[in-house]
Structure formats: C-alpha cells, structure tokens
C-alpha cells in the first residue's frame, strides 16, 4: 500500500536534539511526512527517565515528543561516530540540534564546515540565548526564560508572587518557531538551491510571547503587573464564579457586552456609566465583577457557557484535563492519536489535501539503528566493529 501523501514527503531530518524544544519541532515535521531519524547519545535522551508514568523503556514525557521518528544511538564523542553522522547528512535535507553553542564546532562539525560540505542542508539550532551577545552560549531552560523574559512578572494573582506558567510554553513555542524557520528555509531553497542556518532561541521566543504587555509599554502605558486571570486591556475578561463550574468570559466589544447582559437578564448594566465602554469597564473592573457574579450565583456554569457562546458571547467553562480529553469536539478535531498501545495528542496543524499522518509510535532506544545504517550501505562487518567500539550501542528491546 502506498504511503499517504503528506506535505513533507521526501524530506529527511537528522534530529540530534534532546529534551523538549527540538523533539517537539521534529515531531511536527514527522507528523507531516518527514523521515525523521532521532539520534540519541549512548545514555539516551534524558527525558526517557522523566517519570513515572512509563511505557516500555521511556516515560510519558518522552512519548509525548517523539512520535513518528526512527531511532538510533550514536556516540558523537568518537571520531568514527562523527564520521557516521557525516554519512547520514549526505542523505539529509535538515539537521536539528540543540547542543550548547560551540559543541559541534569543537567536533569539527560547525555550521561553516557543514555548509561547505552540504550546501543544500538546512541546519537548525535551538539554543537558550543564541551563540553570541552578552548572554550568548549560556544554557537556557524554559522556567529560567519565563523568569527572565517577563512572563512570570505578569503571571499570578495581583497580590501574589510571580508564577511560572504551568506548562513549558517557551520550549513549545521555540519548537514551533523552529518548524516555521525550517519550512521557510525549505521553501527558499526551491528558488536558490541553497540551504541556510536557522536559529531558534528560547530567549527570543520568550520575549515574543509578551503580548500585549510589551506593546502597552511601547505606547506609554504603565509597567505591566499581575492581574490573575484578568486581561490588562479588556473587561469583562476573566474567570467568574457560578453555582457550579467557573466560567471564563472574554467580552471584547460593546455589542458582546450588551448581548451578555441581555441573556443574563441584567440589561441595566449596559446603561450604567461605569460600564458604558471598555475603558470604563476596565476602570471599574471590580464593581463589574461583583455585579456579574451576583447574577451568575444561581447559574450552572457548563449550561450557561453553551448558551452564551452559541448566542455570540465568547466564553467557556473552566474544565479539568480529563473532561476536555473526553469532550466530543476533541474527538471530532482528531486531537487524540492512537497507534497500537500508544496514545498521544494530535497535530493542531490541519491541511486539507495533505493532512498529518501518524505512522509510528515513539522509538525504543536505538530501535532502528541497524535498519538506518543498512540503508546507508554500512555492511554487517562494520556494524559489528562499531558495536565493539561502543559507537553504536545495542537497542533496548524492553
């Protein structure tokens, strides 16, 4: 049976990245048809041990980031391991890595060297701060960038401490920015015939997430502050208590506010001078909260949210993870993927003619090493020698 047509059919990616940003990027590429070869060090990607829970030889954390890839292991500290990598790059379109800047250069595999040998190669580096500048070359981690880039300063309750966002948002966005950079470079290569260097730094991605706070500062607004669930520029735009499940209202204009008040049976709020427009509502946010929660006090949050959003008032119930995973719209949007015993989150990138295709679960450690090297023309005797040298470790069959 022919493989389904996907947008990146025929593109080969060598993935030397570990942990989160790089693997997230390459999983997106794999979902859309790229042949992604994940090369782990002999010790494995450290996220294999980030559990429980575990499945087989790896944690759920690893399984969430490495679907669709073929896996091999290679000791790049050895010259023969680096020679094998160069052989693999002869067949590749894209290299993704997140080594500390300077590591590949130390091994004689820096970008200038690779560009000379593989002029069509797109080399994507994911790093903390980039290679140069005042912080260049320093290690970067999601939570550190959340702290430094200002995300924590605007996240949390108004009278509380700065708070980390409860998911690795900087790592994930950096991975997506890497995907964007790679696909832009692939498109440009069609015209020029040349590859290029793509850089995605966590620091840059963290700063780029600071909307609308940076624009507010650029235009002379006060220093951003923590406002809990409330929006710094819009009201009503936060969580409101009901008799049951909390409700998040995101009312962005006067028409939506009028519709909200009509449906809640409090049309007098529209004429109240304190709430006549967004600026007034923002100034009197606490009074508006009290007025709305008085009306919402006997309402069922889930039922009301359904009624309001169908009437054109943007809102939603605050749901737990198990609730949304079981929601029929999650299934309708194909946002849960099952491949045998593997279950994962589906691709949010929907293409009508060349959709994502989920072909294989995350690889066991070094699972496809022999397959990949045999395709490369490495003869059995050389495989035996490389194993004896520890350049390619044995697969874990667990």
Protein backbone atom coordinates (compact mmCIF):
# COMPACT_ATOMS: atom_id res chain seq x y z
CA UNK A 1 0.00 0.00 0.00
CA UNK A 2 1.36 3.43 -0.93
CA UNK A 3 2.14 5.82 1.90
CA UNK A 4 -0.39 8.67 2.21
CA UNK A 5 0.57 11.96 0.60
CA UNK A 6 1.85 14.41 3.20
CA UNK A 7 3.38 17.85 2.79
CA UNK A 8 6.94 16.83 3.72
CA UNK A 9 7.17 13.54 1.84
CA UNK A 10 10.76 13.03 0.68
CA UNK A 11 12.30 15.34 3.30
CA UNK A 12 14.82 13.69 5.61
CA UNK A 13 15.60 15.21 9.01
CA UNK A 14 18.53 14.25 11.21
CA UNK A 15 17.44 15.03 14.76
CA UNK A 16 20.28 15.38 17.26
CA UNK A 17 18.11 17.28 19.74
CA UNK A 18 17.05 16.18 23.20
CA UNK A 19 14.55 17.13 25.91
CA UNK A 20 11.75 19.38 24.57
CA UNK A 21 12.06 22.22 22.05
CA UNK A 22 13.95 20.24 19.40
CA UNK A 23 11.98 16.99 19.77
CA UNK A 24 8.70 18.96 19.66
CA UNK A 25 9.85 20.58 16.41
CA UNK A 26 10.86 17.28 14.81
CA UNK A 27 7.65 15.55 15.89
CA UNK A 28 5.69 18.19 13.97
CA UNK A 29 7.89 17.54 10.94
CA UNK A 30 7.40 13.77 11.31
CA UNK A 31 3.62 14.13 11.61
CA UNK A 32 3.64 15.89 8.25
CA UNK A 33 5.65 13.25 6.44
CA UNK A 34 9.34 13.93 7.01
CA UNK A 35 11.58 10.92 7.60
CA UNK A 36 12.96 11.94 11.00
CA UNK A 37 15.94 9.98 12.31
CA UNK A 38 16.33 10.65 16.02
CA UNK A 39 19.94 10.12 17.07
CA UNK A 40 20.41 9.77 20.82
CA UNK A 41 23.67 9.63 22.77
CA UNK A 42 24.61 6.26 24.30
CA UNK A 43 22.98 7.36 27.56
CA UNK A 44 19.73 8.17 25.72
CA UNK A 45 17.57 11.29 25.71
CA UNK A 46 17.32 12.21 29.39
CA UNK A 47 13.55 12.59 29.16
CA UNK A 48 13.29 8.79 28.83
CA UNK A 49 13.76 8.76 32.62
CA UNK A 50 11.43 11.68 33.44
CA UNK A 51 8.68 9.67 35.06
CA UNK A 52 6.60 7.95 36.23
CA UNK A 53 4.47 7.10 34.38
CA UNK A 54 6.44 4.90 31.98
CA UNK A 55 5.64 2.82 28.93
CA UNK A 56 8.28 0.34 27.82
CA UNK A 57 11.73 1.88 28.12
CA UNK A 58 10.60 5.51 28.31
CA UNK A 59 8.49 7.97 30.26
CA UNK A 60 5.21 9.50 29.14
CA UNK A 61 7.18 12.76 28.78
CA UNK A 62 9.42 11.19 26.09
CA UNK A 63 6.43 9.57 24.39
CA UNK A 64 4.71 12.95 24.11
CA UNK A 65 7.51 14.40 21.96
CA UNK A 66 8.92 11.66 19.77
CA UNK A 67 6.12 10.11 17.72
CA UNK A 68 6.75 9.23 14.09
CA UNK A 69 10.56 9.06 14.29
CA UNK A 70 13.05 6.31 13.64
CA UNK A 71 15.51 5.94 16.47
CA UNK A 72 19.20 5.19 16.58
CA UNK A 73 22.02 5.84 19.03
CA UNK A 74 25.46 7.17 18.20
CA UNK A 75 28.45 8.25 20.26
CA UNK A 76 29.49 11.55 18.66
CA UNK A 77 32.38 11.88 21.08
CA UNK A 78 34.18 9.28 18.97
CA UNK A 79 35.65 10.14 15.59
CA UNK A 80 34.00 7.14 13.95
CA UNK A 81 30.65 8.25 15.34
CA UNK A 82 31.08 11.69 13.79
CA UNK A 83 32.09 10.03 10.50
CA UNK A 84 28.80 8.09 10.54
CA UNK A 85 26.89 11.32 11.19
CA UNK A 86 28.51 12.89 8.12
CA UNK A 87 27.44 9.89 6.06
CA UNK A 88 23.88 10.36 7.28
CA UNK A 89 23.98 14.06 6.45
CA UNK A 90 24.83 13.16 2.85
CA UNK A 91 21.21 11.92 2.64
CA UNK A 92 19.59 14.70 4.68
CA UNK A 93 17.70 17.91 3.99
CA UNK A 94 17.55 19.20 7.56
CA UNK A 95 19.70 18.92 10.69
CA UNK A 96 18.10 19.87 14.01
CA UNK A 97 20.29 20.11 17.12
CA UNK A 98 20.29 21.81 20.49
CA UNK A 99 23.88 21.32 21.60
CA UNK A 100 25.40 24.11 23.63
CA UNK A 101 26.84 26.58 21.09
CA UNK A 102 30.43 25.63 20.38
CA UNK A 103 30.00 21.88 20.87
CA UNK A 104 29.67 20.98 17.18
CA UNK A 105 32.45 23.42 16.36
CA UNK A 106 34.71 21.62 18.85
CA UNK A 107 34.00 18.37 16.99
CA UNK A 108 34.76 19.93 13.61
CA UNK A 109 31.08 19.96 12.69
CA UNK A 110 30.26 23.67 12.98
CA UNK A 111 27.90 25.34 10.57
CA UNK A 112 30.60 26.76 8.32
CA UNK A 113 32.08 23.29 7.89
CA UNK A 114 28.69 21.71 7.26
CA UNK A 115 27.69 24.47 4.82
CA UNK A 116 30.78 23.84 2.72
CA UNK A 117 30.26 20.08 2.62
CA UNK A 118 26.45 20.10 2.35
CA UNK A 119 25.41 23.34 0.61
CA UNK A 120 21.73 22.34 0.44
CA UNK A 121 21.50 21.41 4.14
CA UNK A 122 19.21 23.42 6.40
CA UNK A 123 20.88 23.50 9.81
CA UNK A 124 18.53 24.43 12.65
CA UNK A 125 19.98 25.15 16.06
CA UNK A 126 17.78 25.54 19.12
CA UNK A 127 19.56 27.24 22.00
CA UNK A 128 18.89 29.21 25.13
CA UNK A 129 20.29 32.62 24.19
CA UNK A 130 21.95 32.20 20.80
CA UNK A 131 25.67 31.87 20.27
CA UNK A 132 26.86 35.45 20.86
CA UNK A 133 25.96 38.67 22.65
CA UNK A 134 26.08 39.36 26.41
CA UNK A 135 24.33 36.06 27.23
CA UNK A 136 25.47 34.13 24.16
CA UNK A 137 26.32 30.48 24.66
CA UNK A 138 24.79 30.22 28.12
CA UNK A 139 22.41 27.32 28.83
CA UNK A 140 18.73 28.16 28.71
CA UNK A 141 15.76 26.38 30.26
CA UNK A 142 12.05 27.04 29.95
CA UNK A 143 11.48 28.20 33.52
CA UNK A 144 14.62 30.37 33.50
CA UNK A 145 13.43 32.14 30.35
CA UNK A 146 9.92 32.53 31.78
CA UNK A 147 11.56 34.32 34.71
CA UNK A 148 13.94 36.46 32.64
CA UNK A 149 11.67 37.38 29.72
CA UNK A 150 8.93 38.80 31.94
CA UNK A 151 6.34 36.03 31.68
CA UNK A 152 6.43 35.31 35.42
CA UNK A 153 6.19 39.01 36.23
CA UNK A 154 2.74 39.20 34.61
CA UNK A 155 1.52 35.72 35.63
CA UNK A 156 -0.14 35.14 39.00
CA UNK A 157 -2.61 36.83 41.29
CA UNK A 158 -2.34 40.60 41.77
CA UNK A 159 -1.26 40.22 45.40
CA UNK A 160 0.73 37.03 44.86
CA UNK A 161 4.23 36.04 43.85
CA UNK A 162 5.38 35.83 40.21
CA UNK A 163 4.25 32.46 38.89
CA UNK A 164 5.57 30.12 36.21
CA UNK A 165 3.04 29.17 33.54
CA UNK A 166 2.01 25.60 34.33
CA UNK A 167 3.37 24.12 31.10
CA UNK A 168 6.66 24.58 29.17
CA UNK A 169 5.26 27.30 26.95
CA UNK A 170 8.64 28.78 25.97
CA UNK A 171 10.07 25.41 24.93
CA UNK A 172 6.96 24.56 22.91
CA UNK A 173 6.81 27.93 21.16
CA UNK A 174 10.54 27.73 20.40
CA UNK A 175 9.92 24.32 18.81
CA UNK A 176 7.13 25.79 16.70
CA UNK A 177 9.33 28.74 15.72
CA UNK A 178 11.97 26.22 14.61
CA UNK A 179 9.35 24.47 12.45
CA UNK A 180 8.43 27.80 10.88
CA UNK A 181 12.08 28.63 10.21
CA UNK A 182 12.78 25.20 8.68
CA UNK A 183 9.75 25.30 6.38
CA UNK A 184 10.60 28.86 5.31
CA UNK A 185 14.14 27.73 4.51
CA UNK A 186 12.87 24.69 2.58
CA UNK A 187 10.65 26.98 0.52
CA UNK A 188 13.51 29.42 -0.16
CA UNK A 189 15.78 26.53 -1.16
CA UNK A 190 13.44 25.76 -4.06
CA UNK A 191 14.40 29.14 -5.54
CA UNK A 192 18.07 29.38 -4.58
CA UNK A 193 19.12 25.73 -4.37
CA UNK A 194 20.93 26.58 -1.12
CA UNK A 195 20.38 25.66 2.49
CA UNK A 196 20.85 28.06 5.37
CA UNK A 197 21.26 28.35 9.13
CA UNK A 198 18.04 28.58 11.15
CA UNK A 199 18.27 29.71 14.75
CA UNK A 200 15.50 29.45 17.33
CA UNK A 201 16.45 30.76 20.78
CA UNK A 202 14.34 30.33 23.89
CA UNK A 203 15.18 33.90 24.94
CA UNK A 204 13.79 35.34 21.70
CA UNK A 205 10.68 33.18 21.88
CA UNK A 206 10.03 34.22 25.48
CA UNK A 207 10.23 37.90 24.56
CA UNK A 208 7.97 37.38 21.54
CA UNK A 209 5.29 35.91 23.81
CA UNK A 210 4.95 39.15 25.80
CA UNK A 211 1.87 40.47 24.01
CA UNK A 212 0.11 42.78 24.83
CA UNK A 213 2.46 43.76 27.65
CA UNK A 214 5.37 44.99 25.54
CA UNK A 215 3.13 46.96 23.15
CA UNK A 216 1.49 48.59 26.18
CA UNK A 217 4.94 49.72 27.37
CA UNK A 218 5.98 50.85 23.87
CA UNK A 219 2.91 53.09 23.73
CA UNK A 220 3.50 54.71 27.11
CA UNK A 221 1.32 52.54 29.32
CA UNK A 222 2.14 51.75 32.94
CA UNK A 223 4.51 48.93 33.85
CA UNK A 224 2.71 45.59 33.38
CA UNK A 225 1.57 43.90 36.57
CA UNK A 226 0.00 40.63 37.60
CA UNK A 227 -3.77 40.62 37.24
CA UNK A 228 -4.61 36.97 37.91
CA UNK A 229 -6.99 35.75 35.23
CA UNK A 230 -7.99 39.28 34.25
CA UNK A 231 -6.85 40.84 30.96
CA UNK A 232 -4.77 44.04 31.20
CA UNK A 233 -6.68 45.74 28.36
CA UNK A 234 -10.20 44.24 28.29
CA UNK A 235 -13.16 43.80 30.69
CA UNK A 236 -15.04 41.60 31.34
CA UNK A 237 -12.25 39.15 30.56
CA UNK A 238 -11.57 36.71 33.41
CA UNK A 239 -12.98 33.83 35.45
CA UNK A 240 -16.35 34.32 37.13
CA UNK A 241 -17.93 32.12 39.78
CA UNK A 242 -21.23 30.38 39.11
CA UNK A 243 -23.25 27.92 41.18
CA UNK A 244 -21.20 25.05 39.71
CA UNK A 245 -18.26 25.22 37.31
CA UNK A 246 -16.40 28.55 36.93
CA UNK A 247 -16.92 30.44 33.67
CA UNK A 248 -14.34 32.36 31.65
CA UNK A 249 -15.85 35.36 29.86
CA UNK A 250 -13.87 37.12 27.09
CA UNK A 251 -16.08 40.03 26.07
CA UNK A 252 -14.18 42.13 23.55
CA UNK A 253 -16.64 44.81 22.42
CA UNK A 254 -19.78 46.71 23.40
CA UNK A 255 -22.05 44.54 21.27
CA UNK A 256 -20.91 41.39 23.03
CA UNK A 257 -21.34 43.08 26.41
CA UNK A 258 -24.89 44.12 25.53
CA UNK A 259 -25.71 40.56 24.41
CA UNK A 260 -24.23 39.16 27.62
CA UNK A 261 -26.34 41.45 29.77
CA UNK A 262 -29.46 40.68 27.74
CA UNK A 263 -29.02 36.92 28.13
CA UNK A 264 -28.24 37.22 31.84
CA UNK A 265 -31.32 39.38 32.42
CA UNK A 266 -29.43 42.48 33.58
CA UNK A 267 -29.78 44.99 30.70
CA UNK A 268 -29.41 47.88 33.14
CA UNK A 269 -25.65 47.23 33.32
CA UNK A 270 -25.29 48.40 29.70
CA UNK A 271 -26.53 51.87 30.63
CA UNK A 272 -24.51 52.11 33.84
CA UNK A 273 -21.90 54.89 33.29
CA UNK A 274 -19.27 52.68 34.92
CA UNK A 275 -19.70 50.05 32.21
CA UNK A 276 -20.63 52.08 29.15
CA UNK A 277 -17.50 51.14 27.18
CA UNK A 278 -14.37 49.02 27.56
CA UNK A 279 -12.31 51.82 29.12
CA UNK A 280 -14.96 52.43 31.76
CA UNK A 281 -15.39 48.70 32.39
CA UNK A 282 -11.64 48.34 32.81
CA UNK A 283 -11.52 51.20 35.32
CA UNK A 284 -14.41 49.68 37.31
CA UNK A 285 -13.40 46.05 36.86
CA UNK A 286 -14.10 45.04 40.47
CA UNK A 287 -17.56 46.60 40.51
CA UNK A 288 -18.34 44.84 37.23
CA UNK A 289 -17.18 41.53 38.68
CA UNK A 290 -19.46 41.94 41.70
CA UNK A 291 -22.45 42.83 39.51
CA UNK A 292 -21.96 39.89 37.15
CA UNK A 293 -21.26 37.32 39.86
CA UNK A 294 -24.45 38.38 41.66
CA UNK A 295 -26.37 37.37 38.52
CA UNK A 296 -24.31 34.22 37.94
CA UNK A 297 -24.60 32.93 41.51
CA UNK A 298 -27.50 30.56 40.75
CA UNK A 299 -26.42 29.53 37.24
CA UNK A 300 -24.90 26.24 36.10
CA UNK A 301 -21.57 27.19 34.53
CA UNK A 302 -21.49 24.48 31.86
CA UNK A 303 -25.06 25.01 30.65
CA UNK A 304 -24.71 28.79 30.68
CA UNK A 305 -21.43 28.71 28.76
CA UNK A 306 -23.07 26.66 26.00
CA UNK A 307 -25.98 29.08 25.77
CA UNK A 308 -23.81 32.20 25.74
CA UNK A 309 -21.26 31.07 23.16
CA UNK A 310 -23.99 29.89 20.80
CA UNK A 311 -25.50 33.37 21.09
CA UNK A 312 -22.20 35.01 20.16
CA UNK A 313 -20.75 35.78 23.59
CA UNK A 314 -17.22 34.33 23.79
CA UNK A 315 -16.88 32.19 26.90
CA UNK A 316 -16.14 28.70 28.13
CA UNK A 317 -16.37 26.59 31.27
CA UNK A 318 -13.14 26.02 33.18
CA UNK A 319 -12.58 22.31 32.55
CA UNK A 320 -10.27 19.69 34.03
CA UNK A 321 -7.91 17.76 31.76
CA UNK A 322 -9.93 14.54 31.88
CA UNK A 323 -13.09 16.47 30.96
CA UNK A 324 -11.64 18.02 27.82
CA UNK A 325 -9.97 14.78 26.71
CA UNK A 326 -13.42 13.14 26.86
CA UNK A 327 -15.17 16.04 25.09
CA UNK A 328 -16.78 15.02 21.78
CA UNK A 329 -15.25 18.02 19.99
CA UNK A 330 -11.77 16.80 20.92
CA UNK A 331 -12.53 13.56 19.10
CA UNK A 332 -14.13 15.42 16.18
CA UNK A 333 -10.99 17.54 15.73
CA UNK A 334 -8.87 14.35 15.74
CA UNK A 335 -6.79 15.65 18.62
CA UNK A 336 -6.17 12.22 20.16
CA UNK A 337 -3.90 9.81 18.28
CA UNK A 338 -3.82 6.05 18.85
CA UNK A 339 -1.07 3.88 17.33
CA UNK A 340 -1.33 0.44 18.88
CA UNK A 341 -0.69 0.87 22.60
CA UNK A 342 0.49 4.45 22.09
CA UNK A 343 -1.84 7.37 22.74
CA UNK A 344 -0.84 10.98 22.12
CA UNK A 345 -2.02 14.48 21.29
CA UNK A 346 -2.88 15.06 17.63
CA UNK A 347 -1.40 17.70 15.38
CA UNK A 348 -3.10 21.11 15.62
CA UNK A 349 -1.94 21.88 12.06
CA UNK A 350 -4.77 20.91 9.71
CA UNK A 351 -4.09 20.71 5.97
CA UNK A 352 -6.99 19.83 3.66
CA UNK A 353 -5.13 17.98 0.92
CA UNK A 354 -2.01 16.73 2.72
CA UNK A 355 -3.03 16.19 6.35
CA UNK A 356 -0.85 14.91 9.15
CA UNK A 357 -0.25 11.17 9.17
CA UNK A 358 0.65 9.20 12.29
CA UNK A 359 2.78 6.31 11.11
CA UNK A 360 4.76 5.00 14.06
CA UNK A 361 4.91 5.30 17.86
CA UNK A 362 7.98 6.81 19.56
CA UNK A 363 11.04 4.62 19.05
CA UNK A 364 12.56 2.39 21.66
CA UNK A 365 16.16 3.32 22.40
CA UNK A 366 18.32 2.66 19.30
CA UNK A 367 15.45 0.65 17.81
CA UNK A 368 16.15 1.41 14.13
CA UNK A 369 19.95 1.73 14.22
CA UNK A 370 20.66 -1.35 12.07
CA UNK A 371 17.84 -0.51 9.65
CA UNK A 372 19.08 3.03 9.08
CA UNK A 373 22.75 2.11 8.74
CA UNK A 374 21.94 -0.77 6.39
CA UNK A 375 20.03 1.70 4.18
CA UNK A 376 23.17 3.83 4.27
CA UNK A 377 25.21 0.92 2.93
CA UNK A 378 27.00 0.02 6.16
CA UNK A 379 27.91 -3.67 5.84
CA UNK A 380 27.36 -6.17 8.70
CA UNK A 381 31.06 -6.47 9.48
CA UNK A 382 31.30 -2.73 10.03
CA UNK A 383 28.21 -2.81 12.27
CA UNK A 384 29.88 -5.44 14.43
CA UNK A 385 33.05 -3.34 14.67
CA UNK A 386 31.12 -0.18 15.55
CA UNK A 387 29.28 -2.03 18.30
CA UNK A 388 32.53 -3.43 19.67
CA UNK A 389 33.88 0.14 19.82
CA UNK A 390 30.74 1.38 21.61
CA UNK A 391 29.98 3.82 18.80
CA UNK A 392 26.51 2.35 18.32
CA UNK A 393 25.01 0.76 21.44
CA UNK A 394 22.65 -2.18 21.42
CA UNK A 395 18.89 -1.47 21.22
CA UNK A 396 16.78 -1.86 24.34
CA UNK A 397 14.14 -4.42 23.48
CA UNK A 398 12.06 -3.82 26.62
